[in-house]
PDB file of C-alpha atoms and ligand atoms in Angstrom:
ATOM      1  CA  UNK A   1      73.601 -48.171   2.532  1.00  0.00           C
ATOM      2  CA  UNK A   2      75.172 -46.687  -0.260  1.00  0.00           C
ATOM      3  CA  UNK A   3      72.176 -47.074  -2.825  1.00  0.00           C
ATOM      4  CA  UNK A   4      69.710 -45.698  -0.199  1.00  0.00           C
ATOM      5  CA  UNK A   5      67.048 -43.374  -1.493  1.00  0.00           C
ATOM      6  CA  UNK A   6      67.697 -39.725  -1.258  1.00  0.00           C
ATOM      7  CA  UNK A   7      65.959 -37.273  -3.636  1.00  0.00           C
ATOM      8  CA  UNK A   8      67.183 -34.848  -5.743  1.00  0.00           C
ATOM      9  CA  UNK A   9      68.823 -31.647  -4.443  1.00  0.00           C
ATOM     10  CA  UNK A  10      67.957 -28.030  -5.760  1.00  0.00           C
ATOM     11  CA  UNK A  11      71.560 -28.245  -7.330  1.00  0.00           C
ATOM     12  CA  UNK A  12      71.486 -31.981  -8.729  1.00  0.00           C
ATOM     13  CA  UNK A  13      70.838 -32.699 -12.516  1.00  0.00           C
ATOM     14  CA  UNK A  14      68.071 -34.821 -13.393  1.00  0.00           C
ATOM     15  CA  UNK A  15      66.546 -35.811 -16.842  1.00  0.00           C
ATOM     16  CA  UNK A  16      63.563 -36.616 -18.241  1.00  0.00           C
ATOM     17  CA  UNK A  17      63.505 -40.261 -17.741  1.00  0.00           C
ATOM     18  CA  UNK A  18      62.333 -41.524 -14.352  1.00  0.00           C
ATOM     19  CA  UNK A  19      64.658 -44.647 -14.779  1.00  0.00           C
ATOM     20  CA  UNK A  20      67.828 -42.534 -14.955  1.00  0.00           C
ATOM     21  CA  UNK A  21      66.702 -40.583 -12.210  1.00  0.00           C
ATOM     22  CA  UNK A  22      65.218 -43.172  -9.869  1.00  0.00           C
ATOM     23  CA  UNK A  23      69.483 -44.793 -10.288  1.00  0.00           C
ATOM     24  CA  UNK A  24      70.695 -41.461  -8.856  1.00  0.00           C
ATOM     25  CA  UNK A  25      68.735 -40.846  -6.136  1.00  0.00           C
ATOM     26  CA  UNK A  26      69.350 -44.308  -5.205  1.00  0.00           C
ATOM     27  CA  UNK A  27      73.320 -43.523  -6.016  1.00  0.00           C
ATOM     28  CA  UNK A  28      73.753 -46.328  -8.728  1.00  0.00           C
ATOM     29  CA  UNK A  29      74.257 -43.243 -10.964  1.00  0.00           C
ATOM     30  CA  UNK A  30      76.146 -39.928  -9.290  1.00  0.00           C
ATOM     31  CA  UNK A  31      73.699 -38.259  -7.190  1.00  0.00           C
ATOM     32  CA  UNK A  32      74.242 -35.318  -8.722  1.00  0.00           C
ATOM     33  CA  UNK A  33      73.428 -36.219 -12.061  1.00  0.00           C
ATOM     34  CA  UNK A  34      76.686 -34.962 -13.615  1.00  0.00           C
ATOM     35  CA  UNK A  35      79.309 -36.557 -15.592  1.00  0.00           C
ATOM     36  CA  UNK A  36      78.322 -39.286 -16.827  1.00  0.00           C
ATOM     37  CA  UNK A  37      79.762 -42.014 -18.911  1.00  0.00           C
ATOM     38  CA  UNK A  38      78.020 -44.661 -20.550  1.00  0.00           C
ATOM     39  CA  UNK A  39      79.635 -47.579 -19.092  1.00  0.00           C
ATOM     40  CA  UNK A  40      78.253 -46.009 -15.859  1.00  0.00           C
ATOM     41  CA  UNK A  41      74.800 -45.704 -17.257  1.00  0.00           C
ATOM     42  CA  UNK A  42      74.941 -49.746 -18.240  1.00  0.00           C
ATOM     43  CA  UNK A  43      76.431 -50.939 -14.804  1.00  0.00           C
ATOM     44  CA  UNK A  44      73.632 -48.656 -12.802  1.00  0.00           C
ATOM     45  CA  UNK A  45      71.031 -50.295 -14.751  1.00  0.00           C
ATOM     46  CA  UNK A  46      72.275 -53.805 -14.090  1.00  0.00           C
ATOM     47  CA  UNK A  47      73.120 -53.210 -10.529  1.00  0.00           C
ATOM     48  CA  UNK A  48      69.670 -51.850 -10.470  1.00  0.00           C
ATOM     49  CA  UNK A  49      67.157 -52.729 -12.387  1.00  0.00           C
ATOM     50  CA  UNK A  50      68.896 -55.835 -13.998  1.00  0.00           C
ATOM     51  CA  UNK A  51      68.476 -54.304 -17.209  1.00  0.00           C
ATOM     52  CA  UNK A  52      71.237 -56.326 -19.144  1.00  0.00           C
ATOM     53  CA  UNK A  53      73.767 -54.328 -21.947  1.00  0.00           C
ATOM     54  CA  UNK A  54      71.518 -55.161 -25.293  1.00  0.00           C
ATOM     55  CA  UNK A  55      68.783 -53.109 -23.378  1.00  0.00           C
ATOM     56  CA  UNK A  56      70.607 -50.020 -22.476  1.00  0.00           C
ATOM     57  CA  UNK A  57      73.702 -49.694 -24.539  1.00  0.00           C
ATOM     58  CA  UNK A  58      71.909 -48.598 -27.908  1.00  0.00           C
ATOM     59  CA  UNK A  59      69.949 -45.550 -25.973  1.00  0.00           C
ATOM     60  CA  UNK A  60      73.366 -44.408 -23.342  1.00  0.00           C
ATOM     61  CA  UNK A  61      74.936 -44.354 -26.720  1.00  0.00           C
ATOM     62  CA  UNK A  62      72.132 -42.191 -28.659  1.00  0.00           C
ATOM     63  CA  UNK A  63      72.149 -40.191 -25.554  1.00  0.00           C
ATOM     64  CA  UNK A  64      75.190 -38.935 -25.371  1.00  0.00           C
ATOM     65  CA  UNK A  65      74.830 -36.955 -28.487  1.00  0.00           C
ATOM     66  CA  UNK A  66      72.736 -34.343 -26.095  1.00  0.00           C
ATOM     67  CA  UNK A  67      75.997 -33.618 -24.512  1.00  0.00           C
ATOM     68  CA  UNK A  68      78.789 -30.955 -25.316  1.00  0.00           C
ATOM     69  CA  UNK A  69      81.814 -33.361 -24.058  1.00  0.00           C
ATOM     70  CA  UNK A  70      83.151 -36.154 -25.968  1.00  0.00           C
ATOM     71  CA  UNK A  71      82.175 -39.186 -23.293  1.00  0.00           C
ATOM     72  CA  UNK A  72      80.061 -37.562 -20.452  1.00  0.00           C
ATOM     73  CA  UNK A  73      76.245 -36.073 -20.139  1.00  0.00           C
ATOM     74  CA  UNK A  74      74.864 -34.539 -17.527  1.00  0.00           C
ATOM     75  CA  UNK A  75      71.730 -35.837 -16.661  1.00  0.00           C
ATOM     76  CA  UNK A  76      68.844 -32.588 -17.594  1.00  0.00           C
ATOM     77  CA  UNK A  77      70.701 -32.615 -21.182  1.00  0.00           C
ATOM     78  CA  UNK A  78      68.703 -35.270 -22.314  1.00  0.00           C
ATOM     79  CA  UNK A  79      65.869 -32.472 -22.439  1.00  0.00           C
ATOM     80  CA  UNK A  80      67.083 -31.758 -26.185  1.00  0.00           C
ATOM     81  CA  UNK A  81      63.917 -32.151 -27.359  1.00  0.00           C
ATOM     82  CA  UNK A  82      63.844 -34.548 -31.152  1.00  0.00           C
ATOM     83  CA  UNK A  83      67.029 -36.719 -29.858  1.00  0.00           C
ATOM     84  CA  UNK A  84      65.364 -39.191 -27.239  1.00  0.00           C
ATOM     85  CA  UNK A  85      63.028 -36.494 -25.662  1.00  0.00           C
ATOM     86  CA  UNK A  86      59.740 -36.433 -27.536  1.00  0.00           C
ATOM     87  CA  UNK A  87      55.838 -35.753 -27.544  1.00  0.00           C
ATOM     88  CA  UNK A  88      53.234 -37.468 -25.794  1.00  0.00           C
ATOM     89  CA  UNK A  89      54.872 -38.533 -23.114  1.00  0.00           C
ATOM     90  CA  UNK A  90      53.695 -40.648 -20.171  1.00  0.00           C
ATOM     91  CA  UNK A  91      54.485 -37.781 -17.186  1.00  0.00           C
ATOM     92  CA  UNK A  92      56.301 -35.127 -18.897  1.00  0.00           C
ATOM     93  CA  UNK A  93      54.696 -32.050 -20.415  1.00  0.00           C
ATOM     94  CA  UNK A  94      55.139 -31.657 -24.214  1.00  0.00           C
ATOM     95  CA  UNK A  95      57.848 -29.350 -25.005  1.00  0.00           C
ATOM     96  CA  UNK A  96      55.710 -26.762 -26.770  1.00  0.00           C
ATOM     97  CA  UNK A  97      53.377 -27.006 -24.506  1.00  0.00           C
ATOM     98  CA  UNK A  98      55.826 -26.632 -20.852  1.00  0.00           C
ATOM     99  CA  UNK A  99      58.089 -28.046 -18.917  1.00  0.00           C
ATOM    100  CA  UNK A 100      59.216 -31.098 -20.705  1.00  0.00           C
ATOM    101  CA  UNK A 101      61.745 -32.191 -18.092  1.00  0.00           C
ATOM    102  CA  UNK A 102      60.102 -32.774 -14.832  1.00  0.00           C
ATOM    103  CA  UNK A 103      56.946 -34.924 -13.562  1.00  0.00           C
ATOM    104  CA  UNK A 104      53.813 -33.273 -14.117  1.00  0.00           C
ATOM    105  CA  UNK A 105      50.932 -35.332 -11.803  1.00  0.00           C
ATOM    106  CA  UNK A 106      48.258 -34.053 -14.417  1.00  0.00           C
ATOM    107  CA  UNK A 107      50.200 -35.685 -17.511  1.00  0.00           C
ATOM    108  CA  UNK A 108      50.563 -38.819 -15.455  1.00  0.00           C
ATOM    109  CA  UNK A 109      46.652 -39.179 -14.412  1.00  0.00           C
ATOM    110  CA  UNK A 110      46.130 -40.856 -17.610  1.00  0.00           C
ATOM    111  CA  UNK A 111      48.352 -43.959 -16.814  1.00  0.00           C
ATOM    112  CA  UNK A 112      47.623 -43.343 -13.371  1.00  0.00           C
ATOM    113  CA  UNK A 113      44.139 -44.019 -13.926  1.00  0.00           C
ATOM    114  CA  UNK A 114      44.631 -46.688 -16.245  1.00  0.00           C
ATOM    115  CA  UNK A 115      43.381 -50.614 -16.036  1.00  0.00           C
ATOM    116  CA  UNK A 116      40.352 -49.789 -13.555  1.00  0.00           C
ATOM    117  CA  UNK A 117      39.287 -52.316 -11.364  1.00  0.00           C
ATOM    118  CA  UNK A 118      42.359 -54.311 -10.839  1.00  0.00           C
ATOM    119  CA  UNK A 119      45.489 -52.753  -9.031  1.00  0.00           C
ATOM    120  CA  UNK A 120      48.248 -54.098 -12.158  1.00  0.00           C
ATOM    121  CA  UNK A 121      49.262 -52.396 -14.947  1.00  0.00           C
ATOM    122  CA  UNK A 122      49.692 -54.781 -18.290  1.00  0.00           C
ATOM    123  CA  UNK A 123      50.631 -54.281 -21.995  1.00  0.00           C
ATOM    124  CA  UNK A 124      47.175 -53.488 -22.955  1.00  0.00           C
ATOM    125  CA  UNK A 125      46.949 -50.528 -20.380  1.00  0.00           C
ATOM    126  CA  UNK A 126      49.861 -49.733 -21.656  1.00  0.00           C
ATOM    127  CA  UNK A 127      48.772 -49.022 -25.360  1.00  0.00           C
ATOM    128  CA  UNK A 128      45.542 -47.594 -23.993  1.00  0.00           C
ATOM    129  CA  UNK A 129      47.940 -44.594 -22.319  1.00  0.00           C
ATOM    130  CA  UNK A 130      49.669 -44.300 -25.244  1.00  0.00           C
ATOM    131  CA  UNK A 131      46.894 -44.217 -27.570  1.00  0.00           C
ATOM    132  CA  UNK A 132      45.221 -41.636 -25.484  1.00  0.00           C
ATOM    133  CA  UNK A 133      47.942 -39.733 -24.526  1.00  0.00           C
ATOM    134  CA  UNK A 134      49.086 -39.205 -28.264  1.00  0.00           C
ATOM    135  CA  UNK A 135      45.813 -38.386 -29.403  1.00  0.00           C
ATOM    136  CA  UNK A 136      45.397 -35.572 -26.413  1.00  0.00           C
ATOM    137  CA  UNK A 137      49.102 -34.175 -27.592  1.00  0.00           C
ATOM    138  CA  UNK A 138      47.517 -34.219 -31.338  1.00  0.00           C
ATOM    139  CA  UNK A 139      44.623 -31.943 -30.393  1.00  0.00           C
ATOM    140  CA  UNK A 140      46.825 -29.684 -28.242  1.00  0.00           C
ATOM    141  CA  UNK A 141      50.435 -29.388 -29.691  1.00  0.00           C
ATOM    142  CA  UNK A 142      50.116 -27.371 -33.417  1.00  0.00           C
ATOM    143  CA  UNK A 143      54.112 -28.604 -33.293  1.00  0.00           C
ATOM    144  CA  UNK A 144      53.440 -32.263 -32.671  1.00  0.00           C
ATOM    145  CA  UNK A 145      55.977 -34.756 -34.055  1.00  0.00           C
ATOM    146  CA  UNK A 146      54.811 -38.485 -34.291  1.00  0.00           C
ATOM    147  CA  UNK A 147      56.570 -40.403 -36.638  1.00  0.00           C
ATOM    148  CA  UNK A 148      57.867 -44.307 -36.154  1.00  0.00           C
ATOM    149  CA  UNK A 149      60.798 -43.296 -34.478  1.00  0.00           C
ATOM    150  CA  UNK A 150      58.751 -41.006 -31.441  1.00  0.00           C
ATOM    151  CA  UNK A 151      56.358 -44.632 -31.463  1.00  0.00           C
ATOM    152  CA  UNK A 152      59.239 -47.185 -31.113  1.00  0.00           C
ATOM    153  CA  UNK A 153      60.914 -45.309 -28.362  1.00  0.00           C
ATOM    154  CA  UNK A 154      57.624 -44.257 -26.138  1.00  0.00           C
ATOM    155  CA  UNK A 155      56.777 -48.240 -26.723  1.00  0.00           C
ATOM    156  CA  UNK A 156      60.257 -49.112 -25.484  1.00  0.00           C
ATOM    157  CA  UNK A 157      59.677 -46.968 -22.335  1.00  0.00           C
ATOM    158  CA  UNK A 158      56.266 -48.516 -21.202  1.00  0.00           C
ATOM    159  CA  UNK A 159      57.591 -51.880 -21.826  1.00  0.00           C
ATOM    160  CA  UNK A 160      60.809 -50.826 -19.472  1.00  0.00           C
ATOM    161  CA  UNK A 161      58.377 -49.409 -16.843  1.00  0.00           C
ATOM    162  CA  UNK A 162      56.197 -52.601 -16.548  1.00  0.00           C
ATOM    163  CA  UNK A 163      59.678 -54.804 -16.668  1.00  0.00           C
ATOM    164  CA  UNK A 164      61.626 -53.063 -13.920  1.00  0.00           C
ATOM    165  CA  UNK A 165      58.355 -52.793 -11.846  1.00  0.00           C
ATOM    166  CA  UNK A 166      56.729 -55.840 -12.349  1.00  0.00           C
ATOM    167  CA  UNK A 167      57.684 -58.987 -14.447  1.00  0.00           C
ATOM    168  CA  UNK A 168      59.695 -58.801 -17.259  1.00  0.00           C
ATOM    169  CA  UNK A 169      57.891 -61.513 -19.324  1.00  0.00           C
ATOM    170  CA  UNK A 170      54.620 -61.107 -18.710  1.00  0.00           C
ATOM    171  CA  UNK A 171      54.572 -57.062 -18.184  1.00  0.00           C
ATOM    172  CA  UNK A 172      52.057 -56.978 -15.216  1.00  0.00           C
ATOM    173  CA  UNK A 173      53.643 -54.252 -13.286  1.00  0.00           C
ATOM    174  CA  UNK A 174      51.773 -53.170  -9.543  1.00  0.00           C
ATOM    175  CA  UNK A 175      49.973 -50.163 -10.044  1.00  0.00           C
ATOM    176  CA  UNK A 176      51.544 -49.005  -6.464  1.00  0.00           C
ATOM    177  CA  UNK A 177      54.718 -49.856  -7.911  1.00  0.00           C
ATOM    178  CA  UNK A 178      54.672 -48.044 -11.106  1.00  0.00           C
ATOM    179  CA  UNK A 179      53.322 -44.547  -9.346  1.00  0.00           C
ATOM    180  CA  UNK A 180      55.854 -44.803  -6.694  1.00  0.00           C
ATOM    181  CA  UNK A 181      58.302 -45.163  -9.609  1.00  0.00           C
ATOM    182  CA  UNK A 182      57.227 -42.060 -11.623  1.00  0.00           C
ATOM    183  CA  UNK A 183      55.779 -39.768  -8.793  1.00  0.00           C
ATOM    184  CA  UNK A 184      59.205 -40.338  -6.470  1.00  0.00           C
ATOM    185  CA  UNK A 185      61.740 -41.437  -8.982  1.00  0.00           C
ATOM    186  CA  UNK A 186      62.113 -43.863  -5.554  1.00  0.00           C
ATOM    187  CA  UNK A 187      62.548 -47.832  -5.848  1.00  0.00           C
ATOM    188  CA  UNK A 188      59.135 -49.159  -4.061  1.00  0.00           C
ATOM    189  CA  UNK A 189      61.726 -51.673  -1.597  1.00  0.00           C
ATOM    190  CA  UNK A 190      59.720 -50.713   1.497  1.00  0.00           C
ATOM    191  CA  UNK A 191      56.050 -51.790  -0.281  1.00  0.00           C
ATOM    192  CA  UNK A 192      57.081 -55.260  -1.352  1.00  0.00           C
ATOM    193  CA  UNK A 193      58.953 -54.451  -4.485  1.00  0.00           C
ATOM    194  CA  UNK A 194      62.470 -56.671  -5.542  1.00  0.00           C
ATOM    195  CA  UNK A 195      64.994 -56.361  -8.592  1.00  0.00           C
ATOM    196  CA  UNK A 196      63.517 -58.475 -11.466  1.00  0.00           C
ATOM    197  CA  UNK A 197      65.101 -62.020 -11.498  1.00  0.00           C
ATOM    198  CA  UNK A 198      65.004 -62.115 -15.068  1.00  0.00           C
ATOM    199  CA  UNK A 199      67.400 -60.240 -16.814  1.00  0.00           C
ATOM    200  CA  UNK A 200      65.538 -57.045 -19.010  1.00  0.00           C
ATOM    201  CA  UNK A 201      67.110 -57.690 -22.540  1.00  0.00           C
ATOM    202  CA  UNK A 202      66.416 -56.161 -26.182  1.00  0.00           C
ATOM    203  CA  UNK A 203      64.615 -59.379 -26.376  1.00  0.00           C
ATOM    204  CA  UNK A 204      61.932 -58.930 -23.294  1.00  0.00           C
ATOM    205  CA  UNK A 205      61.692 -55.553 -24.293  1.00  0.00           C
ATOM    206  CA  UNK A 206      60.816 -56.531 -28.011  1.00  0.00           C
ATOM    207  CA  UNK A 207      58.637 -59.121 -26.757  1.00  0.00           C
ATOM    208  CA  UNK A 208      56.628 -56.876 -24.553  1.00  0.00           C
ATOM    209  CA  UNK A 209      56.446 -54.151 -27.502  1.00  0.00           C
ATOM    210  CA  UNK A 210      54.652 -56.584 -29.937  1.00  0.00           C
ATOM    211  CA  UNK A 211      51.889 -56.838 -27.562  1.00  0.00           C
ATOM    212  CA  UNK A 212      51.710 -52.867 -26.800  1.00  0.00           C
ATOM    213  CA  UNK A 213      51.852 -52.285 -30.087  1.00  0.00           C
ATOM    214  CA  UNK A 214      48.732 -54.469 -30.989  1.00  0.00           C
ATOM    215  CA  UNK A 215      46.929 -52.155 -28.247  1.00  0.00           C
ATOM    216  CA  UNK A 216      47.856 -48.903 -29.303  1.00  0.00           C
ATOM    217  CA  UNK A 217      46.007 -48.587 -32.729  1.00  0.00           C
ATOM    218  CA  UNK A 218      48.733 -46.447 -33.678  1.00  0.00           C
ATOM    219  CA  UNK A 219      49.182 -44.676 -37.257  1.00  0.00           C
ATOM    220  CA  UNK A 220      51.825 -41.963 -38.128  1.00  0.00           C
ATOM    221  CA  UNK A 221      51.337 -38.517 -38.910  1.00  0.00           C
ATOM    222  CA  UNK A 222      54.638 -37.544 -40.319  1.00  0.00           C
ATOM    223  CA  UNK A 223      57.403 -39.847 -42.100  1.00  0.00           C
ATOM    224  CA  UNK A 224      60.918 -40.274 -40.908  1.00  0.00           C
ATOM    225  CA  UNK A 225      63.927 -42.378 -42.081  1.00  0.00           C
ATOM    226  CA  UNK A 226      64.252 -45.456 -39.897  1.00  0.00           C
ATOM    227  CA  UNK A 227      66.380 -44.796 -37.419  1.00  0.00           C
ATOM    228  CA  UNK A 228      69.834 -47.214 -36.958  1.00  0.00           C
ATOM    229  CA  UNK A 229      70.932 -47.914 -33.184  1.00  0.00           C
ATOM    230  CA  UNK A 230      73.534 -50.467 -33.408  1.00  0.00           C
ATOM    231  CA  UNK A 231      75.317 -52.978 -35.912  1.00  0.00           C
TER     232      UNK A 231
HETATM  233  C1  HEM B   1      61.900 -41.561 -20.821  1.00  0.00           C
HETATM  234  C2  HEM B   1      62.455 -45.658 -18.344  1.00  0.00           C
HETATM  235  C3  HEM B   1      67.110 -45.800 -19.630  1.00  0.00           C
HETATM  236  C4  HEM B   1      66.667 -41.497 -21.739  1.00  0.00           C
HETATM  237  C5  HEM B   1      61.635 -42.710 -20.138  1.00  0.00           C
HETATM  238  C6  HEM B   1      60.334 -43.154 -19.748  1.00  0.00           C
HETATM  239  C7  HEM B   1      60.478 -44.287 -19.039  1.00  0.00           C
HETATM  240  C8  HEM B   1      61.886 -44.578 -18.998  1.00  0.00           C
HETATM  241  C9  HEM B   1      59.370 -45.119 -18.387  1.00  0.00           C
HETATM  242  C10 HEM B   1      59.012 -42.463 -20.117  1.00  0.00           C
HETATM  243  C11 HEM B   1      58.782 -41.225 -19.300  1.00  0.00           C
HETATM  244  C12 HEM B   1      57.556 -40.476 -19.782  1.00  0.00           C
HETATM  245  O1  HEM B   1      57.040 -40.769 -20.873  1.00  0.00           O
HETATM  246  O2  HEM B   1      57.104 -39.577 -19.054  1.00  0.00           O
HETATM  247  C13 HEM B   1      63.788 -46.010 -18.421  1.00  0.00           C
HETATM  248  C14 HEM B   1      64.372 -47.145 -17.749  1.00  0.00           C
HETATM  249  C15 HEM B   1      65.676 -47.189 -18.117  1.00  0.00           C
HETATM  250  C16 HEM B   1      65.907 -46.073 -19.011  1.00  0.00           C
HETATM  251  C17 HEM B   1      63.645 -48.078 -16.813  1.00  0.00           C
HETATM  252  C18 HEM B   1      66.679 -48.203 -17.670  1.00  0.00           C
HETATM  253  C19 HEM B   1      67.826 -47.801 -17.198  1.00  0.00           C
HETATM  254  C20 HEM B   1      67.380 -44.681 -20.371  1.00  0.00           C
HETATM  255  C21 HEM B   1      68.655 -44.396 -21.006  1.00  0.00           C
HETATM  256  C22 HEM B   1      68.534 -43.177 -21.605  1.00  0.00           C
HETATM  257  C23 HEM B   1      67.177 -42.700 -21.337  1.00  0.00           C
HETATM  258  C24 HEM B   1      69.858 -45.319 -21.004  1.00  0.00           C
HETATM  259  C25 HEM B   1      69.569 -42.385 -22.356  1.00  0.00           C
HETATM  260  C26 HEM B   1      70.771 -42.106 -21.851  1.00  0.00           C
HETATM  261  C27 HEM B   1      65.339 -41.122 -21.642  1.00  0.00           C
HETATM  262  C28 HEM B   1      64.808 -39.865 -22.127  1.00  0.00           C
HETATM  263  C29 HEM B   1      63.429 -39.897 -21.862  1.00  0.00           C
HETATM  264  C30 HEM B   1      63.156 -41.163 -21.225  1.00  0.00           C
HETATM  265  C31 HEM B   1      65.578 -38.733 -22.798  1.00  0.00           C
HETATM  266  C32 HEM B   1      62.388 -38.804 -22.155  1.00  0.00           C
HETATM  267  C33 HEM B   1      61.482 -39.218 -23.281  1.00  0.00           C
HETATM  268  C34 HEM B   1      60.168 -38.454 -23.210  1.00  0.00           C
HETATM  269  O3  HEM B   1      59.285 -38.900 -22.463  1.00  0.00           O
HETATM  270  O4  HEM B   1      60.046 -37.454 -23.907  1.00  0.00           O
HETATM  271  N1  HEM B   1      62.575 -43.607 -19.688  1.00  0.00           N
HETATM  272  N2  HEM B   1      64.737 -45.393 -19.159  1.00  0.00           N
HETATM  273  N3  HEM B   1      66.514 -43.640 -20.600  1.00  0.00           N
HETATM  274  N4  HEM B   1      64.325 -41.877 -21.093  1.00  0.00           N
HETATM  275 FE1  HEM B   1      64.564 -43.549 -20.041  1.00  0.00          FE
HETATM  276 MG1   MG B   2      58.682 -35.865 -23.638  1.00  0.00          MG
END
């Protein structure tokens, strides 16, 4: 089975994002993390995840710019911290603050522990973590950066976490699922889990946002421009 799962080797490249690196160690993306194109990054997310082109095209594109070569990244470069890599994240270290590039089980006991009592995560868990987990990067991190652009991407990444895990349009996601997911970087096939059948679009994704959003009780501490991803 060519997209069986086979972690990471001392010498492959991995990034920062457990979605990237859950498609190469099942080989949807090139297990060792290097070279990579963003046409590749859109097929491995269909093939995988059935994240559809609207979804994925606007942040391959935006992450390229971490690379030195023209059409290729390498997977760790999307480390540069202020391009997609930001504070407060779900199971990453801040970058001022450590390792910004691998999972960190301490980071992650906040979602981890999230929606007690019931064994889903949902879009109001969701806003919970990130509510909590920016206000515990405030009180640490003298450097912090939380403007609208860090908000609308760590939004955007819960809402792809409970779509590729759990159901696209309602964003109930397994807890087992999810930790699996960001723990392994594996895809939970053996406890049940299957490839959405609906396809993740900009519009899911949007969908699911408005709702996270409303949880969050989120307010900026510094300004940015807004940021333009696509016509
Ligand atoms: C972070 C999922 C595609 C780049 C994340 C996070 C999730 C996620 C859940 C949050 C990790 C955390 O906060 O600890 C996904 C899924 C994708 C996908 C399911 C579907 C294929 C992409 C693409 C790029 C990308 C196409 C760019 C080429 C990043 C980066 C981070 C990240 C740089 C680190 C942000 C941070 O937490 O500081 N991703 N992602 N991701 N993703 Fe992805
Ligand atoms: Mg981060």
């Amino acid at each position: 089975d060519p997209h069986a799962f086979i972690a990471a080797t001392p010498t492959d490249l991995r990034a920062p994002c457990p979605g990237l690196n859950t498609l190469a160690n099942h080989g949807y993306l090139p297990r060792n993390g290097r070279n990579i194109t963003v046409p590749m990054i859109i097929q491995a997310s269909l093939d995988g995840f059935n994240a559809g082109v609207d979804a994925i095209q606007p942040f391959a594109k935006f992450g390229l710019l971490s690379s030195a070569a023209p059409d290729t990244l390498n997977l760790n470069e999307l480390v540069e911290h202020g391009l997609i890599e930001h504070d407060a994240s779900l199971s990453r270290l801040d970058a001022a603050l450590g390792d910004s590039l691998h999972f960190n089980e301490g980071q992650f006991s906040t979602l981890a522990n999230s929606n007690p009592g019931v064994n889903y995560y949902n879009t109001t868990s969701a806003g919970h973590v990130q509510r909590d987990l920016l206000a515990q990067s405030i009180r640490l991190n003298v450097n912090q950066t939380n403007t609208p652009k860090e908000f609308k991407i760590r939004t955007r990444e819960s809402a792809f976490y409970l779509s590729v895990l759990g159901d696209p349009l309602t964003g109930i996601a397994p807890k087992n699922f999810v930790q699996i997911f960001f723990r392994e970087e594996r895809l939970p096939i053996a406890e049940g889990w299957k490839k959405p059948n609906t396809l993740i679009t900009a519009a899911t994704l949007g969908a699911l946002q408005t709702l996270i959003v409303a949880a969050a009780d989120w307010t900026a501490t510094q300004a940015c421009e807004t940021e333009i991803l696509g016509p």
